[in-house]
CSV table of C-alpha atoms and ligand atoms in Angstrom, one decimal:
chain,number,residue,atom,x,y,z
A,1,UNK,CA,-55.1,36.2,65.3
A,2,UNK,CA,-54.6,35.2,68.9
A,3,UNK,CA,-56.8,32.0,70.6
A,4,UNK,CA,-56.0,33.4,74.2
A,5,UNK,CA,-58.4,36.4,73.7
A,6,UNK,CA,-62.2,36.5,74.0
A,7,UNK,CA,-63.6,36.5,70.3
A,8,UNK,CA,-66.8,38.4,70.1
A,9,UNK,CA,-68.6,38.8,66.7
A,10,UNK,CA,-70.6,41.8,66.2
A,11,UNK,CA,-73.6,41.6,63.4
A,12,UNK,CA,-74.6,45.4,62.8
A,13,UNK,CA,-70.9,46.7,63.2
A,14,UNK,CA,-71.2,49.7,61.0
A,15,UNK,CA,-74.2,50.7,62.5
A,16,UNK,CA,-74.5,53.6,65.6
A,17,UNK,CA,-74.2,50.4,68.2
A,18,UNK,CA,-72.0,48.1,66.6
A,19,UNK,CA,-69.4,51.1,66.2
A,20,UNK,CA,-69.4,51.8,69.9
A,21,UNK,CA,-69.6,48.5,71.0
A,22,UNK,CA,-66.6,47.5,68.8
A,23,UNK,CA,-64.4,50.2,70.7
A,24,UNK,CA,-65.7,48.9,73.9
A,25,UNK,CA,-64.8,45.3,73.6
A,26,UNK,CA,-61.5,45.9,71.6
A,27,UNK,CA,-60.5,48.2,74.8
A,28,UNK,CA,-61.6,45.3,76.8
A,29,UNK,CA,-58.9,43.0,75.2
A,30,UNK,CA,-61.3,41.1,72.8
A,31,UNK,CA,-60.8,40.2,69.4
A,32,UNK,CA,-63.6,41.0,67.7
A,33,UNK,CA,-65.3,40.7,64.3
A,34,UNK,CA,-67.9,42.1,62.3
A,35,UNK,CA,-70.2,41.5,59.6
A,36,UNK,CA,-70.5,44.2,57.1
A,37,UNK,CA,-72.9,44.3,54.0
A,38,UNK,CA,-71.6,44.7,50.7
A,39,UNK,CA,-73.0,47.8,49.2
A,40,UNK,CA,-71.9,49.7,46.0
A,41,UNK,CA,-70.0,52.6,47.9
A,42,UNK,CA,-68.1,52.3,51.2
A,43,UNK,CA,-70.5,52.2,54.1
A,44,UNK,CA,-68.2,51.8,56.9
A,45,UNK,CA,-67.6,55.3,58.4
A,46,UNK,CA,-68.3,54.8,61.9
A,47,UNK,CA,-65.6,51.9,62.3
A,48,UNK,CA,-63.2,52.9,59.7
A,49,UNK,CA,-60.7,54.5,62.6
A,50,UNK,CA,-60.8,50.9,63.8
A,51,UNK,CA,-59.8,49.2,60.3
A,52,UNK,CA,-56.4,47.5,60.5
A,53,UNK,CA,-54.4,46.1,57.9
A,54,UNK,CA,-54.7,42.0,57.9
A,55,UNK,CA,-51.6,41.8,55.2
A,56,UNK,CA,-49.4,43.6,58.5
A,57,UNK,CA,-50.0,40.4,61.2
A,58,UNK,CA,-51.6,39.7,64.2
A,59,UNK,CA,-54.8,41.8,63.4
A,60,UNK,CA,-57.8,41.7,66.3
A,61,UNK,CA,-60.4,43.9,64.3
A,62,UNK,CA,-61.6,41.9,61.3
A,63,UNK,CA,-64.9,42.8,58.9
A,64,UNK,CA,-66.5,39.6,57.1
A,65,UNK,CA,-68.9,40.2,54.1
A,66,UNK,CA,-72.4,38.7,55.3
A,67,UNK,CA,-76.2,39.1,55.2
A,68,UNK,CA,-78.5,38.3,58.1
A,69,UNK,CA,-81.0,37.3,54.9
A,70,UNK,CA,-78.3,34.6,54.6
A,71,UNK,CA,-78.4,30.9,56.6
A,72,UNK,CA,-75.4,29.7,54.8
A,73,UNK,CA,-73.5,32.8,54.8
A,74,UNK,CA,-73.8,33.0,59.2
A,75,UNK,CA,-73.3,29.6,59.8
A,76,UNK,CA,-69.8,29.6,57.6
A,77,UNK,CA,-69.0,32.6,59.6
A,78,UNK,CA,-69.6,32.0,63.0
A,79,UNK,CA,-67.9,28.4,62.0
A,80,UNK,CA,-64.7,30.2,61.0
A,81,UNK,CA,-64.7,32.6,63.8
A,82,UNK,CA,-66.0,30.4,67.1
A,83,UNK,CA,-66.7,33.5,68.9
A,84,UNK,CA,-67.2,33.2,72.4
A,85,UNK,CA,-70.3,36.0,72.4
A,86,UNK,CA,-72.4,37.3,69.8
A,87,UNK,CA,-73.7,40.6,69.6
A,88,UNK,CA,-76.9,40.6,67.2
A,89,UNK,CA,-77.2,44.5,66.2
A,90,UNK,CA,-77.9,44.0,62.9
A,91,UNK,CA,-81.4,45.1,61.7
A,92,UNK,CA,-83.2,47.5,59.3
A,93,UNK,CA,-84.2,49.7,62.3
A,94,UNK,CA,-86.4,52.3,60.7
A,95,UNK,CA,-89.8,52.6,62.4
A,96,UNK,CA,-91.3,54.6,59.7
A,97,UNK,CA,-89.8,52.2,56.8
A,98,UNK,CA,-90.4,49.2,58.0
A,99,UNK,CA,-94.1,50.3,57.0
A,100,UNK,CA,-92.6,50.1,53.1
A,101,UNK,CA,-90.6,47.3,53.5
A,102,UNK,CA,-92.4,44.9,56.3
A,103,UNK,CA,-91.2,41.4,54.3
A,104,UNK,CA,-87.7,42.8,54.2
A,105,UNK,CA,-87.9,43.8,58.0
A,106,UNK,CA,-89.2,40.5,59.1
A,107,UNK,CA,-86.6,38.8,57.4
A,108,UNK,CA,-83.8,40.2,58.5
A,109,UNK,CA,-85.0,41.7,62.3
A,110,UNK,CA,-87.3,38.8,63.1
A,111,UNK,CA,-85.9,35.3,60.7
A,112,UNK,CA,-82.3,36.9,61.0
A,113,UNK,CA,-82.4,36.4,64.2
A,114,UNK,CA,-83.3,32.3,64.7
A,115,UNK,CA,-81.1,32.0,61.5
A,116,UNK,CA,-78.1,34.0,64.2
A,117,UNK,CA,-79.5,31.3,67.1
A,118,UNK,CA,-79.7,28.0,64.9
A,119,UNK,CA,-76.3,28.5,63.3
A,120,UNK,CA,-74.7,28.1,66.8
A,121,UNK,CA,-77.0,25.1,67.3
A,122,UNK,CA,-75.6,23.5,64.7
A,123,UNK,CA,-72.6,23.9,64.4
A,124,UNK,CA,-72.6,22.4,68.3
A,125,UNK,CA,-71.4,25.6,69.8
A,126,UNK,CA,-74.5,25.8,72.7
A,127,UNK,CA,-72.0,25.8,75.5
A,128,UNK,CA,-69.7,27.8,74.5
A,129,UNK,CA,-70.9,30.9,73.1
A,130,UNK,CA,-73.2,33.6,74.4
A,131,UNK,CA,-75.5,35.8,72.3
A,132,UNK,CA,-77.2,39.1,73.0
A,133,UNK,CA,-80.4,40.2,70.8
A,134,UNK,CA,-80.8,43.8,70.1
A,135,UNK,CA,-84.6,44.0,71.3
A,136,UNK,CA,-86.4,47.3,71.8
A,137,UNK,CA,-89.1,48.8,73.5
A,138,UNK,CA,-91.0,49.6,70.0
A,139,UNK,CA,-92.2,46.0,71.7
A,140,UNK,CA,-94.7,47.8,74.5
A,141,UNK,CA,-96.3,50.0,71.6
A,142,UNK,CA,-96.5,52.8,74.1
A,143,UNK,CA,-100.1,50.8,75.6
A,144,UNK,CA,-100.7,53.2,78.8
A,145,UNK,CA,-102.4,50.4,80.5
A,146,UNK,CA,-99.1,48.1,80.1
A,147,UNK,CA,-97.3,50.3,82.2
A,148,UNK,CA,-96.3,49.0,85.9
A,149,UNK,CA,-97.4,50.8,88.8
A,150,UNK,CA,-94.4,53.1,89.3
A,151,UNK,CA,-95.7,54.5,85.5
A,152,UNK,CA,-92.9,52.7,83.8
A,153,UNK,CA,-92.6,49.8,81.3
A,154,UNK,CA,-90.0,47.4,82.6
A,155,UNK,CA,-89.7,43.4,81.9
A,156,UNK,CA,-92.4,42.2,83.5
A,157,UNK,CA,-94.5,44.9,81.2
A,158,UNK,CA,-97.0,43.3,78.0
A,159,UNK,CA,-96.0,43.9,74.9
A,160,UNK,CA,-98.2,45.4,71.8
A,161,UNK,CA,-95.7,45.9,68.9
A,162,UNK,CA,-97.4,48.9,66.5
A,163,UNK,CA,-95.3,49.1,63.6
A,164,UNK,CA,-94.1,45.8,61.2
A,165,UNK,CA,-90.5,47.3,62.8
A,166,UNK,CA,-92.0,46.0,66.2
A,167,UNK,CA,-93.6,42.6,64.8
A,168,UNK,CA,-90.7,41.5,63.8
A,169,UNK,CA,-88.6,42.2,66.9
A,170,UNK,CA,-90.5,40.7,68.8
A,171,UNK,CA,-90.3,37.4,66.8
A,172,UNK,CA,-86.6,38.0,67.9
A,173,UNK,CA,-87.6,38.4,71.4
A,174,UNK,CA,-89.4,35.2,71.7
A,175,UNK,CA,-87.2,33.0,69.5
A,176,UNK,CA,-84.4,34.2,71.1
A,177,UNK,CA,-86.0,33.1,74.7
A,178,UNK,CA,-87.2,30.4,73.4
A,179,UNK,CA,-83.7,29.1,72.5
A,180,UNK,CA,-82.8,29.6,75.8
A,181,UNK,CA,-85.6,27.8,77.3
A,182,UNK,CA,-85.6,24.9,75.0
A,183,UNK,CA,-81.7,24.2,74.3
A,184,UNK,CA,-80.4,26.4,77.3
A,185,UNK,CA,-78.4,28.1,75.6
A,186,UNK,CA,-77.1,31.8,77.2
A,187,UNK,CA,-78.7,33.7,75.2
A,188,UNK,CA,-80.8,37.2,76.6
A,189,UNK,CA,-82.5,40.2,75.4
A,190,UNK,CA,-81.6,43.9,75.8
A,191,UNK,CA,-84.9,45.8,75.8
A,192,UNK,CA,-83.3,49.1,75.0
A,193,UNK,CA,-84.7,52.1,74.7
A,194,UNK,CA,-83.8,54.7,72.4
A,195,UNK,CA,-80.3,55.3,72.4
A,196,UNK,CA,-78.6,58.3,70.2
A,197,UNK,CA,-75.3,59.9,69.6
A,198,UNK,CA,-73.4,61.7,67.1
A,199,UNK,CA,-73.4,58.6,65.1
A,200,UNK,CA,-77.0,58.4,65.2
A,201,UNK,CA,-78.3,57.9,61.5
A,202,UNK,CA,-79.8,61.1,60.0
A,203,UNK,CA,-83.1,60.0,59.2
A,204,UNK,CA,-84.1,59.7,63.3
A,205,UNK,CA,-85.5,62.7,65.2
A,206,UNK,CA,-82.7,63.4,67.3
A,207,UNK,CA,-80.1,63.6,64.6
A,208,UNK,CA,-82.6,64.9,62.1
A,209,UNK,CA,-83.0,67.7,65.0
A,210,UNK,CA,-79.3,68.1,65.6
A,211,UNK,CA,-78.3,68.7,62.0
A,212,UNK,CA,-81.2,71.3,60.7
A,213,UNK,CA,-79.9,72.9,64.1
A,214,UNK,CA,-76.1,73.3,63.1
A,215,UNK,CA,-77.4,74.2,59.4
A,216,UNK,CA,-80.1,76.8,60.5
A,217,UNK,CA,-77.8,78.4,63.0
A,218,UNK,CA,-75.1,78.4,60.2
A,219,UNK,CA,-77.6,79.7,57.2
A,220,UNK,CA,-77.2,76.2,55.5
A,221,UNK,CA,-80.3,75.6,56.1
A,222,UNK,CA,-83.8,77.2,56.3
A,223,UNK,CA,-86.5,74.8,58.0
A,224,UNK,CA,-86.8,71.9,59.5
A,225,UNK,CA,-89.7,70.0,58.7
A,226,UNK,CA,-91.1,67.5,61.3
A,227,UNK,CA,-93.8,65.2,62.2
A,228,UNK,CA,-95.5,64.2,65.1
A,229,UNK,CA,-94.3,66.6,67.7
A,230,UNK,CA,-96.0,65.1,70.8
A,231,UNK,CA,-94.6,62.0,70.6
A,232,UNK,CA,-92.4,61.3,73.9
A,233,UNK,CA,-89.4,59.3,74.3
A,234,UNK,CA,-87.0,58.1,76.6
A,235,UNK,CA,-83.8,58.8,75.0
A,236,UNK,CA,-80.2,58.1,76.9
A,237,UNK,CA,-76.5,58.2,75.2
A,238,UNK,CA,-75.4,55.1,72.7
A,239,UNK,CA,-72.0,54.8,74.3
A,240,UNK,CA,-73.4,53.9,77.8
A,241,UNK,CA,-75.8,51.1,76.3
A,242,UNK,CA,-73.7,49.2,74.6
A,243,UNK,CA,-71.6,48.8,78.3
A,244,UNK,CA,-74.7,47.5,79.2
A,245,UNK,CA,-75.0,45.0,76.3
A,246,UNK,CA,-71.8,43.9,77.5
A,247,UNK,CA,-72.5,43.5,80.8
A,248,UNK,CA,-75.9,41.0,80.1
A,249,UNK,CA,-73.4,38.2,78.8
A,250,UNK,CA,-70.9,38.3,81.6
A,251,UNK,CA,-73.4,37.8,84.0
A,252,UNK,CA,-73.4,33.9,86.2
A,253,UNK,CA,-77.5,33.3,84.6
A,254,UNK,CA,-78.9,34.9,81.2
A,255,UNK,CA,-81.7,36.6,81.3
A,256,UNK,CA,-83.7,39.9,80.0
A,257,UNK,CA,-82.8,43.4,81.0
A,258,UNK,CA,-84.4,46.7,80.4
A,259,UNK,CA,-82.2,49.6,79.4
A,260,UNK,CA,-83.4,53.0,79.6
A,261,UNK,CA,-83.0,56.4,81.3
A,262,UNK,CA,-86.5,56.4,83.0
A,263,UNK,CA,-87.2,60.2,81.8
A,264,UNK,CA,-89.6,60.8,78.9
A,265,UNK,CA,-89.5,64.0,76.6
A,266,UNK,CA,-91.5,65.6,74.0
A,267,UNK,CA,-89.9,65.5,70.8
A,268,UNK,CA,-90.5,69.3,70.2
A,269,UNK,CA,-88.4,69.6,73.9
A,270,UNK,CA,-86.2,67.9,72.1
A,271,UNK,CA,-86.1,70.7,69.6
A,272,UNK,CA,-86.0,73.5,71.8
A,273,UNK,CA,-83.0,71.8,73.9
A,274,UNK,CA,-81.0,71.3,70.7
A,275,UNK,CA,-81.7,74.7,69.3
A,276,UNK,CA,-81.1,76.1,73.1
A,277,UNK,CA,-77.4,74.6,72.4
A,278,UNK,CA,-76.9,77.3,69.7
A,279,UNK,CA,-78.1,80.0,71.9
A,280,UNK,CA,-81.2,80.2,70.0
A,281,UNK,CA,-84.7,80.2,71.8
A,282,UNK,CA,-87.8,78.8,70.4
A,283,UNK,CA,-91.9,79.4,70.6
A,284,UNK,CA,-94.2,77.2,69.3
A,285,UNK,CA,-97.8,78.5,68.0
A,286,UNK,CA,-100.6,76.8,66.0
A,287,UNK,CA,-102.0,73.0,66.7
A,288,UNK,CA,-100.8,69.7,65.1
A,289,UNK,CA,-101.0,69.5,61.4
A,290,UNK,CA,-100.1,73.6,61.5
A,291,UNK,CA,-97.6,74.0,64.0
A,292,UNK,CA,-95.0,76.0,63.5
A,293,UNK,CA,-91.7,77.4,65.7
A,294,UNK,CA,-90.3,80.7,66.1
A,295,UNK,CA,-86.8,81.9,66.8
A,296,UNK,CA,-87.9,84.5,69.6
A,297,UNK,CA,-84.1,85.1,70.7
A,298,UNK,CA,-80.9,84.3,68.8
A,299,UNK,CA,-78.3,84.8,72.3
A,300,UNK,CA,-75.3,83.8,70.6
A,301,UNK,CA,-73.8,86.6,68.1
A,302,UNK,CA,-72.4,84.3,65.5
A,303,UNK,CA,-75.7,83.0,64.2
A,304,UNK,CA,-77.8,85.9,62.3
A,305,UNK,CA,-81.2,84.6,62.3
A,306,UNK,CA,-83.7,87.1,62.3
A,307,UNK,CA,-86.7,87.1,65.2
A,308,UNK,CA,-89.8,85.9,64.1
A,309,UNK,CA,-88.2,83.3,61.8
A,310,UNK,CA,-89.7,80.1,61.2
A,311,UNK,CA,-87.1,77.2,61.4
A,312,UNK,CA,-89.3,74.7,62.1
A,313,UNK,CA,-92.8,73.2,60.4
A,314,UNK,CA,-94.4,69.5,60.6
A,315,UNK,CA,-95.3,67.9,57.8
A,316,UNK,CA,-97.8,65.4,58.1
A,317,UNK,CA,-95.7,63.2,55.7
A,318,UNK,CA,-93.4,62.5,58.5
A,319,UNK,CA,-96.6,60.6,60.4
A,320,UNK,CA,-96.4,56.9,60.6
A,321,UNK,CA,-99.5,55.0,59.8
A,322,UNK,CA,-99.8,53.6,63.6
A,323,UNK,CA,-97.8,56.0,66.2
A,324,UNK,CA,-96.4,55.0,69.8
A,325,UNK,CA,-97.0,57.9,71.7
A,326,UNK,CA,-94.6,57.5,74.3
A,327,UNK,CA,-91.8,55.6,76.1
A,328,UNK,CA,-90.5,55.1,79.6
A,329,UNK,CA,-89.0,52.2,80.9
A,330,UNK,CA,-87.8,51.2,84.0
A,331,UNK,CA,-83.9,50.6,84.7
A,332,UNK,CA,-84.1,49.4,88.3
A,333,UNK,CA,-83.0,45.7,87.1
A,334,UNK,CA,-79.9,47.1,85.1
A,335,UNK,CA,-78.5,49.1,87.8
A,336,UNK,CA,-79.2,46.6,90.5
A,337,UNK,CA,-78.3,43.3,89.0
A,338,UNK,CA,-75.8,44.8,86.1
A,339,UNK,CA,-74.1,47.6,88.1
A,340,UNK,CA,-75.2,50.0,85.1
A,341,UNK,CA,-75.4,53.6,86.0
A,342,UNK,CA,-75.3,55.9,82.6
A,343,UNK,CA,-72.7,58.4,82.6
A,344,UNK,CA,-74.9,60.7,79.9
A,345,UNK,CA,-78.2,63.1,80.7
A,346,UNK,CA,-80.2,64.4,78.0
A,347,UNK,CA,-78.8,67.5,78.4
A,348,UNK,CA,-74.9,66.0,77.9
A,349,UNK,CA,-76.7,63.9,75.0
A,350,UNK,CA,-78.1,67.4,73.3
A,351,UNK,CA,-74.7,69.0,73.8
A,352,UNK,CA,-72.4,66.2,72.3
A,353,UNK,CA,-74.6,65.7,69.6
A,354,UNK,CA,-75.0,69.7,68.5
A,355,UNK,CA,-71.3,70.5,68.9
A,356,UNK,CA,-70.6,67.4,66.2
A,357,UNK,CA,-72.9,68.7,64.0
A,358,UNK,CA,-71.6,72.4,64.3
A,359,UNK,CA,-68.3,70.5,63.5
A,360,UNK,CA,-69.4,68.7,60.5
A,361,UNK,CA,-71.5,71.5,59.1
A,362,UNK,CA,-68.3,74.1,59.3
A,363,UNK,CA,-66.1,71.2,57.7
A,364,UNK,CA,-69.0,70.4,54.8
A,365,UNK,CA,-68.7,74.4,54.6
A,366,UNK,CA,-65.5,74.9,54.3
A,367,UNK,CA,-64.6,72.0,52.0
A,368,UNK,CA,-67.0,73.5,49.5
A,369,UNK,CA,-66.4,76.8,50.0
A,370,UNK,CA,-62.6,75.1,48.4
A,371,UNK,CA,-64.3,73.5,45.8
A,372,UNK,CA,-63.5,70.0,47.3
A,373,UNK,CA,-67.0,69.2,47.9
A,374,UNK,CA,-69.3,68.8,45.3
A,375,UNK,CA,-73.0,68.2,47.1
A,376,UNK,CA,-76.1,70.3,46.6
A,377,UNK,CA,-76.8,69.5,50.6
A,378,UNK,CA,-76.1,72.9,51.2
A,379,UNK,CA,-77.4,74.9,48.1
B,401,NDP,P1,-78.3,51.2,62.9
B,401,NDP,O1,-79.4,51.4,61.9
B,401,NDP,O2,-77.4,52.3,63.1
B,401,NDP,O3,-77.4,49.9,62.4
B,401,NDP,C1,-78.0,48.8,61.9
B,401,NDP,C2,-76.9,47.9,61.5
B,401,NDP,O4,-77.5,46.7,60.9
B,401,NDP,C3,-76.0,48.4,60.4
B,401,NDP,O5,-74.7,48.0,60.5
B,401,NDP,C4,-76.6,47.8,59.1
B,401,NDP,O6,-75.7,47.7,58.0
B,401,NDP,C5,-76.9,46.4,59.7
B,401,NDP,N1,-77.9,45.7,58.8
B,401,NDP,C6,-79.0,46.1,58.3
B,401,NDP,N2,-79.6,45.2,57.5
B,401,NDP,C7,-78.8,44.1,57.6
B,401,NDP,C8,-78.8,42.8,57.0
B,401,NDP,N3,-79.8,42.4,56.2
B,401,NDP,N4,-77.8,42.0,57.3
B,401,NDP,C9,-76.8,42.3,58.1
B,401,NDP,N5,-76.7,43.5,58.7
B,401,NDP,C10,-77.7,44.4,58.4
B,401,NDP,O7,-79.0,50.7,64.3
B,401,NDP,P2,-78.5,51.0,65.8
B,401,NDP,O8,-77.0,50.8,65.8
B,401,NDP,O9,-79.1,52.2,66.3
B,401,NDP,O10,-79.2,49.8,66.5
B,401,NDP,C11,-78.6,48.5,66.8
B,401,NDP,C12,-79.6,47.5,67.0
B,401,NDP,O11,-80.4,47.9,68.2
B,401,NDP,C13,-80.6,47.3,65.9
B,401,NDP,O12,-81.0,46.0,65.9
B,401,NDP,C14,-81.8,48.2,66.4
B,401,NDP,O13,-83.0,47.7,65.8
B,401,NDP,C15,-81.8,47.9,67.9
B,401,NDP,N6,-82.3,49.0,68.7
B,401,NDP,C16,-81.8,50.3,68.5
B,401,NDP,C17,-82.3,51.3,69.3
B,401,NDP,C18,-81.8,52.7,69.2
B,401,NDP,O14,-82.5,53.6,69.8
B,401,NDP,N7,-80.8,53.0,68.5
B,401,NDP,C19,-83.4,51.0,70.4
B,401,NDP,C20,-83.7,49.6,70.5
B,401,NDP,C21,-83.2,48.7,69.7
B,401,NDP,P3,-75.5,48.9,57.0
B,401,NDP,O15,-74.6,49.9,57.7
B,401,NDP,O16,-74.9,48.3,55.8
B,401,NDP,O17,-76.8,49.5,56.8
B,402,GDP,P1,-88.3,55.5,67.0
B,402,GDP,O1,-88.8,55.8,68.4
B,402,GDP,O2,-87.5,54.2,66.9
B,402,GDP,O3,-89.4,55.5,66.0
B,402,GDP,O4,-87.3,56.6,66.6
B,402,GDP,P2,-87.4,57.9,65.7
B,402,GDP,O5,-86.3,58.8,66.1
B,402,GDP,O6,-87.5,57.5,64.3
B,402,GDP,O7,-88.8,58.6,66.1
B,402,GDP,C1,-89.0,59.0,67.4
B,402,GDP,C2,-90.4,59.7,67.5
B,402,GDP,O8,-90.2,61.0,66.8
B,402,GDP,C3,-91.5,59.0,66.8
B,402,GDP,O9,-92.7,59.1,67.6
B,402,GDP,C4,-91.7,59.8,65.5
B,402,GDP,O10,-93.1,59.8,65.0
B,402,GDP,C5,-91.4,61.2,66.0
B,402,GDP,N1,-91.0,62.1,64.9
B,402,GDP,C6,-91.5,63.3,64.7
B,402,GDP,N2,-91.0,63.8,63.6
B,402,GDP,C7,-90.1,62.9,63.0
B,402,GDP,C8,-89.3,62.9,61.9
B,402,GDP,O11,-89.2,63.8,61.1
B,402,GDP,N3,-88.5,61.8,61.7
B,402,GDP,C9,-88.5,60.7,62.6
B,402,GDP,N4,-87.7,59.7,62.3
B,402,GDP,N5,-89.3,60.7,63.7
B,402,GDP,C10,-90.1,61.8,63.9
């Protein structure tokens, strides 16, 4: 590998983020690599068109095995790599299961992060690299009485964490300031709001939404079951907030920065925009624990589904023990101090992410349809 580039290392790689932000830099001209968890079958589709050959020479994409559980493991490999910035994505970073696995989550989200911050401590690298920790606004708790006066949260706002998810973030928050504080070190916090794509993991509402929508519309599916429907967030496109993460650590000072879209929307709009996509429109009837969703127009001839059909119903399984209700932050000091301006609306978020699942539910179709697919996804 070449010493002229910038060497970044990215915990989290094969996550949504960490895929993106891997494009990014490597189109920037850095040399970048990634720590990937071993797991017992390949869990490395988002980067794989990335992957290149370290037998064929001068590589600048390389994966390390590694654990954020692991002190010994982080310190060998940020001693063999020296990057110049760190990009801490990796996390469990499941609301709803850090609530079955809290120990786990504070491990790895909250003690995975000092153990990311001590390694370059000692291994004397302080000056020279620059680290960026993946914080969240599952940190305000969605407290209307934290918001500022505009009606935003934004980083001047208290936090009140609700979920272990959130505890143990915000361990990461502090320790991570704290570093910076104590040792000054350039080390800063993204408070990022949520942030979806096509490469969104399938067990968050978005992409949860997305997919039932390609398989309804394409009888491959016949409901989609839900929880909390009035929850509101403020969601904005993945590939436009990791250009921000990038930004925070070439700036002259380190500091925090909020990240969000400053819009908030109902998670059942979300539904009706996503199933608007397909051409199909929606009413809602019936309160909470019983509501339910129509198809009251299907506009688009190639998906037959009947009027009156119910495609969607919540189940009350879904609900999380302690909910944040909703989410808007403020993105005045991104744009103005980072030059951020997001090149995605919800709207362009929807549509990317409905047409890849269309996509991926006609391929999933068609490859069993040939007999090369053996699931029971679609039975
Ligand atoms: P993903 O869940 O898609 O990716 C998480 C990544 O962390 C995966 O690569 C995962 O590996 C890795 N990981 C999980 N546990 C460990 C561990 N013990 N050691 C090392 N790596 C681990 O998350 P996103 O890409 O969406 O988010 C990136 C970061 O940003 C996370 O820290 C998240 O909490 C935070 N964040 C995300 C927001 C969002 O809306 N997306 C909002 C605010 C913050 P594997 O593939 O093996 O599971
Ligand atoms: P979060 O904001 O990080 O928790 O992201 P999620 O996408 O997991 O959840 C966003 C909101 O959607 C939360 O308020 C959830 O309670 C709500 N929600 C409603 N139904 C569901 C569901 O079936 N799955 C998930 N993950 N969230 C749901």
């Amino acid at each position: 590998m070449s010493s002229a580039k910038k060497v970044a290392l990215v915990t989290g790689i094969t996550g949504q983020d960490g895929s993106y932000l891997a494009e990014l830099l490597l189109e920037k001209g850095y040399e970048v690599h990634g720590v990937k968890r071993r797991a017992s079958s390949f869990n490395t589709k988002r980067i794989d068109h990335l992957y290149q050959d370290l037998h064929e020479g001068h590589i600048n994409f390389r994966l390390h095995y590694g654990d954020l559980t692991d002190s010994m493991n982080i310190i060998r490999i940020i001693q063999e790599v020296q990057p110049d910035e760190i990009y801490n994505l990796g996390a469990m970073s499941h609301v709803k299961v850090s609530f079955d696995s809290p120990e786990y989550v504070a491990n790895v989200d909250g003690i995975g992060t000092l153990r990311i911050l001590e390694a370059v401590r000692i291994l004397g690298l302080e000056k020279k690299t620059r680290i960026y920790q993946a914080s969240t606004s599952e940190l305000y708790g969605g407290l209307p009485e934290n918001k500022n006066e505009k009606g935003f949260y934004d980083e001047n706002s208290p936090f009140y964490p609700r979920s272990p998810y959130g505890v143990a973030k915000i361990y990461g928050f502090w320790i991570t300031k704290n570093y910076r504080e104590a040792y000054n070190m350039f080390a800063c916090n993204g408070v990022l709001f949520n942030h979806e794509s096509p490469r969104r993991g399938e067990t968050f509402v978005t992409r949860k939404i997305t997919m039932a929508t390609a398989a309804i519309a394409l009888g491959k599916q016949d409901c989609l079951y839900l929880g909390n429907l009035n929850a509101q967030r403020d969601w904005g496109h993945a590939k436009d907030y990791v250009e921000a993460m990038w930004r925070i650590l070439q700036q002259d000072k380190p500091e925090d920065y909020v990240l969000a879209m400053g819009v908030t929307t109902y998670v059942r709009d979300f539904v009706r925009l996503s199933f608007a996509e397909v051409g199909i429109e929606l009413t809602f009837e019936g309160t909470e624990e019983n509501e339910i969703a129509k198809v009251a127009k299907c506009n688009n001839p190639a998906y037959q589904l009947e009027i009156g059909k119910v495609v969607v119903r919540v189940d009350p399984k879904y609900y999380r023990p302690t909910e944040v209700d909703l989410l808007i932050g403020d993105p005045t000091k991104s744009k103005t101090k980072l030059g951020w301006e997001p090149k995605y609306d919800l709207q362009g978020l929807v549509q990317e992410m409905v047409a890849a699942d269309i996509d991926l539910v006609k391929r999933e179709k068609l490859l069993k349809e040939s007999g090369y697919l053996v699931t029971n996804q679609f039975d």
